[in-house]
Coordinates of C-alpha atoms and ligand atoms in Angstrom, one line a residue:
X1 CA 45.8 127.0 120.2
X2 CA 42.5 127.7 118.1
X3 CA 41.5 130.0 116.0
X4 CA 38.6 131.8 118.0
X5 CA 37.7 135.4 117.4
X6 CA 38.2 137.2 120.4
X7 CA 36.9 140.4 119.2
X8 CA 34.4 142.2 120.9
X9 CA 31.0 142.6 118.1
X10 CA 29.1 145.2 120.3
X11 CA 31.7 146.9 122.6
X12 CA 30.2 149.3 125.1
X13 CA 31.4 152.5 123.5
X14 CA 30.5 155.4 125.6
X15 CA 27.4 156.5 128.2
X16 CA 24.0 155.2 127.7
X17 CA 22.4 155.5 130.7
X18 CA 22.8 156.9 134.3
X19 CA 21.3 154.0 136.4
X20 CA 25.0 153.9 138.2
X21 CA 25.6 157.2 138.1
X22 CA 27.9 158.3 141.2
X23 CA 28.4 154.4 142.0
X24 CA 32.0 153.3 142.1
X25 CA 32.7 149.2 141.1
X26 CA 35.7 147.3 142.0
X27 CA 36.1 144.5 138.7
X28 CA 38.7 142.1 139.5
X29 CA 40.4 140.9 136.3
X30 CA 39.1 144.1 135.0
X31 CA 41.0 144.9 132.2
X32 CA 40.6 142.7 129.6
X33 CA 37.7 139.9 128.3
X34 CA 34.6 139.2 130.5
X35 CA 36.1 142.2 133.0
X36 CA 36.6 144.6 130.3
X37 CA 33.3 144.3 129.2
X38 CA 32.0 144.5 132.7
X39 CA 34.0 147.5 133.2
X40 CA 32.7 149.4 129.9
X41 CA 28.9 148.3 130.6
X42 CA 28.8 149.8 134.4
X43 CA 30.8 152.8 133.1
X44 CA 28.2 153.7 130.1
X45 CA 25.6 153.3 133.2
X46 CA 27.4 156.5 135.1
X47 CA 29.8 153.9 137.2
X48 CA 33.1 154.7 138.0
X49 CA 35.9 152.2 138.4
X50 CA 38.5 150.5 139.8
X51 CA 39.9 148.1 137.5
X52 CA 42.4 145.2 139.2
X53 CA 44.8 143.2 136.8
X54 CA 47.4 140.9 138.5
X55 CA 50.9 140.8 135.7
X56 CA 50.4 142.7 132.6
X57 CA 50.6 146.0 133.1
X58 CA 51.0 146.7 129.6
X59 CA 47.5 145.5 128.7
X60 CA 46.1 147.0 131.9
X61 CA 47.5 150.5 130.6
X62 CA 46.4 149.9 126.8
X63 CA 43.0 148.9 128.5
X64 CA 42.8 152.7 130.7
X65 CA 43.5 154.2 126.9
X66 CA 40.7 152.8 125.4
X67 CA 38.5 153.3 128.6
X68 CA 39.6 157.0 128.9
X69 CA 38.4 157.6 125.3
X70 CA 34.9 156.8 125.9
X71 CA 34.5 157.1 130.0
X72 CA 37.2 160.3 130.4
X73 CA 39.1 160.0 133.9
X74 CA 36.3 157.5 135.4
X75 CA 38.6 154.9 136.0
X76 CA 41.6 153.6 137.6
X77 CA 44.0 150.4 137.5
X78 CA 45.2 148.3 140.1
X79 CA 47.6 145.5 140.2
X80 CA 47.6 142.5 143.0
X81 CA 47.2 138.7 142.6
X82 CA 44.1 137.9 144.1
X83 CA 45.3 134.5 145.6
X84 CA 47.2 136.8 147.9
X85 CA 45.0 138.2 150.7
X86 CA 47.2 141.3 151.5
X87 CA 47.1 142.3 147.8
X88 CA 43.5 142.3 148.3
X89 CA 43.1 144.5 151.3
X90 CA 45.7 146.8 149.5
X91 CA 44.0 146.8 146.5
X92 CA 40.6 147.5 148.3
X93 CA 42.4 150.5 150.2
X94 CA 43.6 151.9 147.2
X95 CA 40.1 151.9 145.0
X96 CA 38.7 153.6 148.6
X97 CA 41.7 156.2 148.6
X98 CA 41.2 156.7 144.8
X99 CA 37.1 157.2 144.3
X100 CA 36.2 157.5 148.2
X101 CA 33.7 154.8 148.1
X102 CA 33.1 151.2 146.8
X103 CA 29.2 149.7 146.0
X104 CA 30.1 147.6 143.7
X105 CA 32.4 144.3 143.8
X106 CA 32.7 142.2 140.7
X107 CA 34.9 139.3 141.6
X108 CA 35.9 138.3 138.1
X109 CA 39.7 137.1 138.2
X110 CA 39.7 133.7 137.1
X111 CA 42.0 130.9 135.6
X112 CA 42.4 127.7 134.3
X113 CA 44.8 125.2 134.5
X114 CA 42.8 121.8 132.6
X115 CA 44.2 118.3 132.8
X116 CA 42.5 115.2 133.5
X117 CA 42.1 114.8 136.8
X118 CA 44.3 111.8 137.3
X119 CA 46.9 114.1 135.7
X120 CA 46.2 117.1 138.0
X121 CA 49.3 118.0 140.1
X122 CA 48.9 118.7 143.5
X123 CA 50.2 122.7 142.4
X124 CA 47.8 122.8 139.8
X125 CA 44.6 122.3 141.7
X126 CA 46.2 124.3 144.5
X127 CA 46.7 127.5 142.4
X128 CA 43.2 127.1 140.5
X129 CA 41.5 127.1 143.8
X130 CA 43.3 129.9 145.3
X131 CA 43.5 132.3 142.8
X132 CA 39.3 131.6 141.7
X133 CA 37.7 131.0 144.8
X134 CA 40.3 132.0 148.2
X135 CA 40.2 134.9 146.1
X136 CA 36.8 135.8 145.9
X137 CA 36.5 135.4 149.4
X138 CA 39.5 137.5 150.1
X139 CA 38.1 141.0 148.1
X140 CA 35.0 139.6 149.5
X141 CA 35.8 140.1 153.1
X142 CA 37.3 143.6 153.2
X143 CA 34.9 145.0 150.8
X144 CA 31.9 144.0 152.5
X145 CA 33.2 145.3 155.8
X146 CA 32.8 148.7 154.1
X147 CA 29.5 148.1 152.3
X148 CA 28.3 147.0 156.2
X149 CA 29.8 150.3 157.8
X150 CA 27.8 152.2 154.7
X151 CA 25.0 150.2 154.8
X152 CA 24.3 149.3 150.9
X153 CA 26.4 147.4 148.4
X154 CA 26.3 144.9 145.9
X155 CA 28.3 141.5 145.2
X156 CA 28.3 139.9 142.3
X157 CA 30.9 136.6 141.5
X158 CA 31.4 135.6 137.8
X159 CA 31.7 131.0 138.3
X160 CA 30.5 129.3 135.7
X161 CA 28.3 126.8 134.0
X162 CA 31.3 124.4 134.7
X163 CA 30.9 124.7 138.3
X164 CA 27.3 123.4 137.8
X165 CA 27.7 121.1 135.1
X166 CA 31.7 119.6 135.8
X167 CA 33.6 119.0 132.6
X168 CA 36.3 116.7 131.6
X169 CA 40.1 117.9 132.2
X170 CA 38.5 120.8 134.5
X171 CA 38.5 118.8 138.2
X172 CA 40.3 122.3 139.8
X173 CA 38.3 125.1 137.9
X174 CA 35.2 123.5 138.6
X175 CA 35.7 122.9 142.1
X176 CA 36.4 126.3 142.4
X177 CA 33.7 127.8 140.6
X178 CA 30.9 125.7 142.5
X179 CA 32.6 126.6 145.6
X180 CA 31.6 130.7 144.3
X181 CA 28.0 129.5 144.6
X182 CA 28.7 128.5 148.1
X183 CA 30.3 131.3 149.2
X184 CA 27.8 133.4 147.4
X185 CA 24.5 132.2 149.3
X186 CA 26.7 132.5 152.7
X187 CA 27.6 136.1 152.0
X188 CA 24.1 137.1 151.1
X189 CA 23.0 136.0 154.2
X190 CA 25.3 137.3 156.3
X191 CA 24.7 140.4 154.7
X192 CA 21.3 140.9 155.0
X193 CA 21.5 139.3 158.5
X194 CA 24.2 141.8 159.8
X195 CA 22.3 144.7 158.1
X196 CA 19.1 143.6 160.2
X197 CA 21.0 143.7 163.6
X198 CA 22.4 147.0 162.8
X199 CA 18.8 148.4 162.1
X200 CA 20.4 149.7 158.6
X201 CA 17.3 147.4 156.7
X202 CA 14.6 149.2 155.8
X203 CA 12.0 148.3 153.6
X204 CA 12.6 150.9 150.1
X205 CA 16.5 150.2 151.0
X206 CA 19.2 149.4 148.2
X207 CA 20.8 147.0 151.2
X208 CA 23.7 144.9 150.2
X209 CA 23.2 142.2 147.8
X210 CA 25.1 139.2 146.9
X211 CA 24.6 137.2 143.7
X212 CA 26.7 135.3 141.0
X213 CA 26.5 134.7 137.5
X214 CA 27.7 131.3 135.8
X215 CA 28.3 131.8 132.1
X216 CA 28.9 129.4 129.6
X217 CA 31.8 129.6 127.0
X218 CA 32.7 133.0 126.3
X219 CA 34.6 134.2 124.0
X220 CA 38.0 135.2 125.4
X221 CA 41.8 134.6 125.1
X222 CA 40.8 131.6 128.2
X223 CA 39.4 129.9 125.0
X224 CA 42.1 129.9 123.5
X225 CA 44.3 126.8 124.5
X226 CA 41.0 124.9 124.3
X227 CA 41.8 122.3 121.6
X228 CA 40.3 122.9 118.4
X229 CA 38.7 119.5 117.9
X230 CA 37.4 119.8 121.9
X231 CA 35.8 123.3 121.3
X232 CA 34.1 121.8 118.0
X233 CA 32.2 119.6 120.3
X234 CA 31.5 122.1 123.3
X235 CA 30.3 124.5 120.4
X236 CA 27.8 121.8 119.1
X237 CA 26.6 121.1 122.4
X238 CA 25.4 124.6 123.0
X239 CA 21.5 124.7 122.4
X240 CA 22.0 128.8 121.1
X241 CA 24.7 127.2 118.8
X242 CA 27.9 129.6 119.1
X243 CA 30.4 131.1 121.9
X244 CA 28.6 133.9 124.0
X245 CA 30.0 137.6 123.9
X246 CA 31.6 139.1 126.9
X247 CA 29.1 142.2 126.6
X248 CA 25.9 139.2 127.0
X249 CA 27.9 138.7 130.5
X250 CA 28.6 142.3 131.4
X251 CA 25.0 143.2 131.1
X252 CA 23.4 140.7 133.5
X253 CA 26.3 142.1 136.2
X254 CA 25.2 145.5 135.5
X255 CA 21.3 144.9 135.7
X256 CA 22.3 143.6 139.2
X257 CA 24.0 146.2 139.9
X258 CA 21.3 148.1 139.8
X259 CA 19.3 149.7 143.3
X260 CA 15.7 148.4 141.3
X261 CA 17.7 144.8 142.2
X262 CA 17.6 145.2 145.9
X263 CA 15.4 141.9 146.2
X264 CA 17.6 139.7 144.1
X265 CA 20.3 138.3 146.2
X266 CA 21.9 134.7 147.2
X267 CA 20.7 133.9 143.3
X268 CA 22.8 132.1 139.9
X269 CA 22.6 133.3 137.1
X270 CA 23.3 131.3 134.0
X271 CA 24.4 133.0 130.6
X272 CA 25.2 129.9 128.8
X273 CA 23.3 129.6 126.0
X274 CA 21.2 127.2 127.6
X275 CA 23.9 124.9 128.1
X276 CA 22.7 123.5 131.5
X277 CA 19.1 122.2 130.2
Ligands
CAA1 N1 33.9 117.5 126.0 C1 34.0 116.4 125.2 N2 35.1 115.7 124.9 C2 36.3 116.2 125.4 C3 36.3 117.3 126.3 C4 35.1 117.9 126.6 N3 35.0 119.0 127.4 N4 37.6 117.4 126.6 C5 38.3 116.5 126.0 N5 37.5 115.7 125.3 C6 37.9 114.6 124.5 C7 38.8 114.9 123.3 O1 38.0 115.4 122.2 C8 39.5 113.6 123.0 O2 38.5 112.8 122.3 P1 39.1 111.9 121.1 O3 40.1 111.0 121.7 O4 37.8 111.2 120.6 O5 39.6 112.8 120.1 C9 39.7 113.1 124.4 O6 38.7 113.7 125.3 C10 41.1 113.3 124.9 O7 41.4 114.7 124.7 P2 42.8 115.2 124.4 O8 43.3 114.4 123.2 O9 42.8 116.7 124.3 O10 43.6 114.6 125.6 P3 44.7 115.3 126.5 O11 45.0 114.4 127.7 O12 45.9 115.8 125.7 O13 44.0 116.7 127.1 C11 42.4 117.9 128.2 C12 42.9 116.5 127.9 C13 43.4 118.7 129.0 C14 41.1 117.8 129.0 C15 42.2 118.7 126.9 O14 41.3 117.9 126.1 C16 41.5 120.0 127.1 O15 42.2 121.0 127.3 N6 40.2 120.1 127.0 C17 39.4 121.3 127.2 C18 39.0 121.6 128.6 C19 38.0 122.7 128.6 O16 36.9 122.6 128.1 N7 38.4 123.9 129.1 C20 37.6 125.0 129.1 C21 38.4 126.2 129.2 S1 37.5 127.7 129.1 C22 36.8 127.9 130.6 O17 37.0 127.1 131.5 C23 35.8 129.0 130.8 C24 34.5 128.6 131.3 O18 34.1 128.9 132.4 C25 33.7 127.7 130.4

């Protein structure tokens, strides 16, 4: 394990704006890193939300806490392992039950499992896959079902710079994460193609938008079993020179959350310190 500060520098710490006020977001992996910060940066735009964690409930709870102090009773926790599609559906029905409503979906569950690839077990590339990207397209289907019924909704799939760029040991995670763009220019089509047939697109509409964001290294706890000497050299490759923050994540998600980004959609955006010039 390295040493790497995980501490947030500029935590979201209460409202700052009403761009997503009455809006309801469903952030997968929600309670703690890249989520967490996603959760706290749609919440100080008026969001409410639906946080999903898939074992520790502990942290999930300690997470709520912290959320409740600054965003009081605007969100809720919901455990299911997202590389199971019925805790998906479940997990979709019970943010619907809870806040009546979802418009946002951040698929941000994610893990790693690195080993070189002629290394890989068959298990480990297995679980990568489904938990990262079968995943995303299981929250994926039923939530879009109800942004189609409603008419609007937004999308938005954190991959990664590695699922552009590859890198050594990660032959699973990156698989999975260019496999997000995939899905992502597939669902924004279909979207805006079903929307079309059902006469719901108009031309002011907020419409349903699908987009994903690839950051670079971030850092989180996923840092963490990174070797020390390996980071050293990932760090020096980085033209902006150092890790990126969760918040420099959370606030590209929320600016596409946004209604004024109804005519961004089937799009990557990179965060990575310009790793992928
Ligand atoms: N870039 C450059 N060199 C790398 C490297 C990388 N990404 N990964 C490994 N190497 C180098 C090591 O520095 C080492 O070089 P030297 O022999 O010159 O010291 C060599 O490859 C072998 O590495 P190890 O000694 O660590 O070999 P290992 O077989 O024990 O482990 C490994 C291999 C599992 C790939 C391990 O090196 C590792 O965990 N690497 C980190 C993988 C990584 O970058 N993960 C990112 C996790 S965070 C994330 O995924 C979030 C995101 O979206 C960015």
């Amino acid at each position: 394990m390295n040493a790497i500060n995980t501490t947030s520098l500029e935590p979201t710490t209460g409202p700052v704006g009403k761009k997503l006020a009455g809006r309801v977001a469903l952030v997968t992996g929600g309670t703690r890193g890249i989520g967490a910060a996603i959760c706290r940066s749609l919440a100080s735009q008026g969001a409410s939300i639906a946080a999903g964690y898939s074992g520790n409930r502990d942290r999930a709870e300690q997470f709520l806490k912290e959320f409740d102090r600054d965003f009081e009773g605007r969100a809720t926790i919901h455990q299911g392992n997202v590389s199971h599609p019925e805790d998906c559906h479940r997990v979709v029905r019970e943010a619907l039950a809870e806040h009546g409503r979802i418009d946002i979906l951040v698929n941000n569950a994610g893990i790693t499992m690195d080993k070189m690839a002629m290394k890989m077990s068959v298990e480990e590339w297995n679980t990568v896959l489904a938990v990262n990207l079968s995943g995303s397209f299981y929250m994926a289907q039923p939530a879009l079902e109800h942004m189609v019924e409603r008419g609007t909704g937004r999308i938005i799939f954190v991959s990664s710079v590695i699922g552009e760029t590859g890198n050594i040991g990660q032959a699973n995670y990156a698989a999975s994460k260019a496999g997000m763009l995939g899905l992502t220019k597939t669902l924004a089509k279909e979207a805006a193609f079903i929307l079309a047939r059902a006469g719901k697109r108009a031309d002011d509409s907020v419409g349903i938008t699908v987009n994903t964001v690839t950051p670079g290294f971030v850092a989180t706890e996923m840092l963490e079993n990174v070797p020390e000497k390996v980071l050293d050299k990932i760090t020096a490759q980085i033209p902006v020179g150092r890790l990126c923050r969760p918040e420099e994540i959370a606030r590209v998600v929320h600016f596409l959350a946004a209604d004024a980004s109804a005519y961004i959609t089937g799009q990557v955006w990179g965060v990575n310190g310009g790793m992928d010039m």
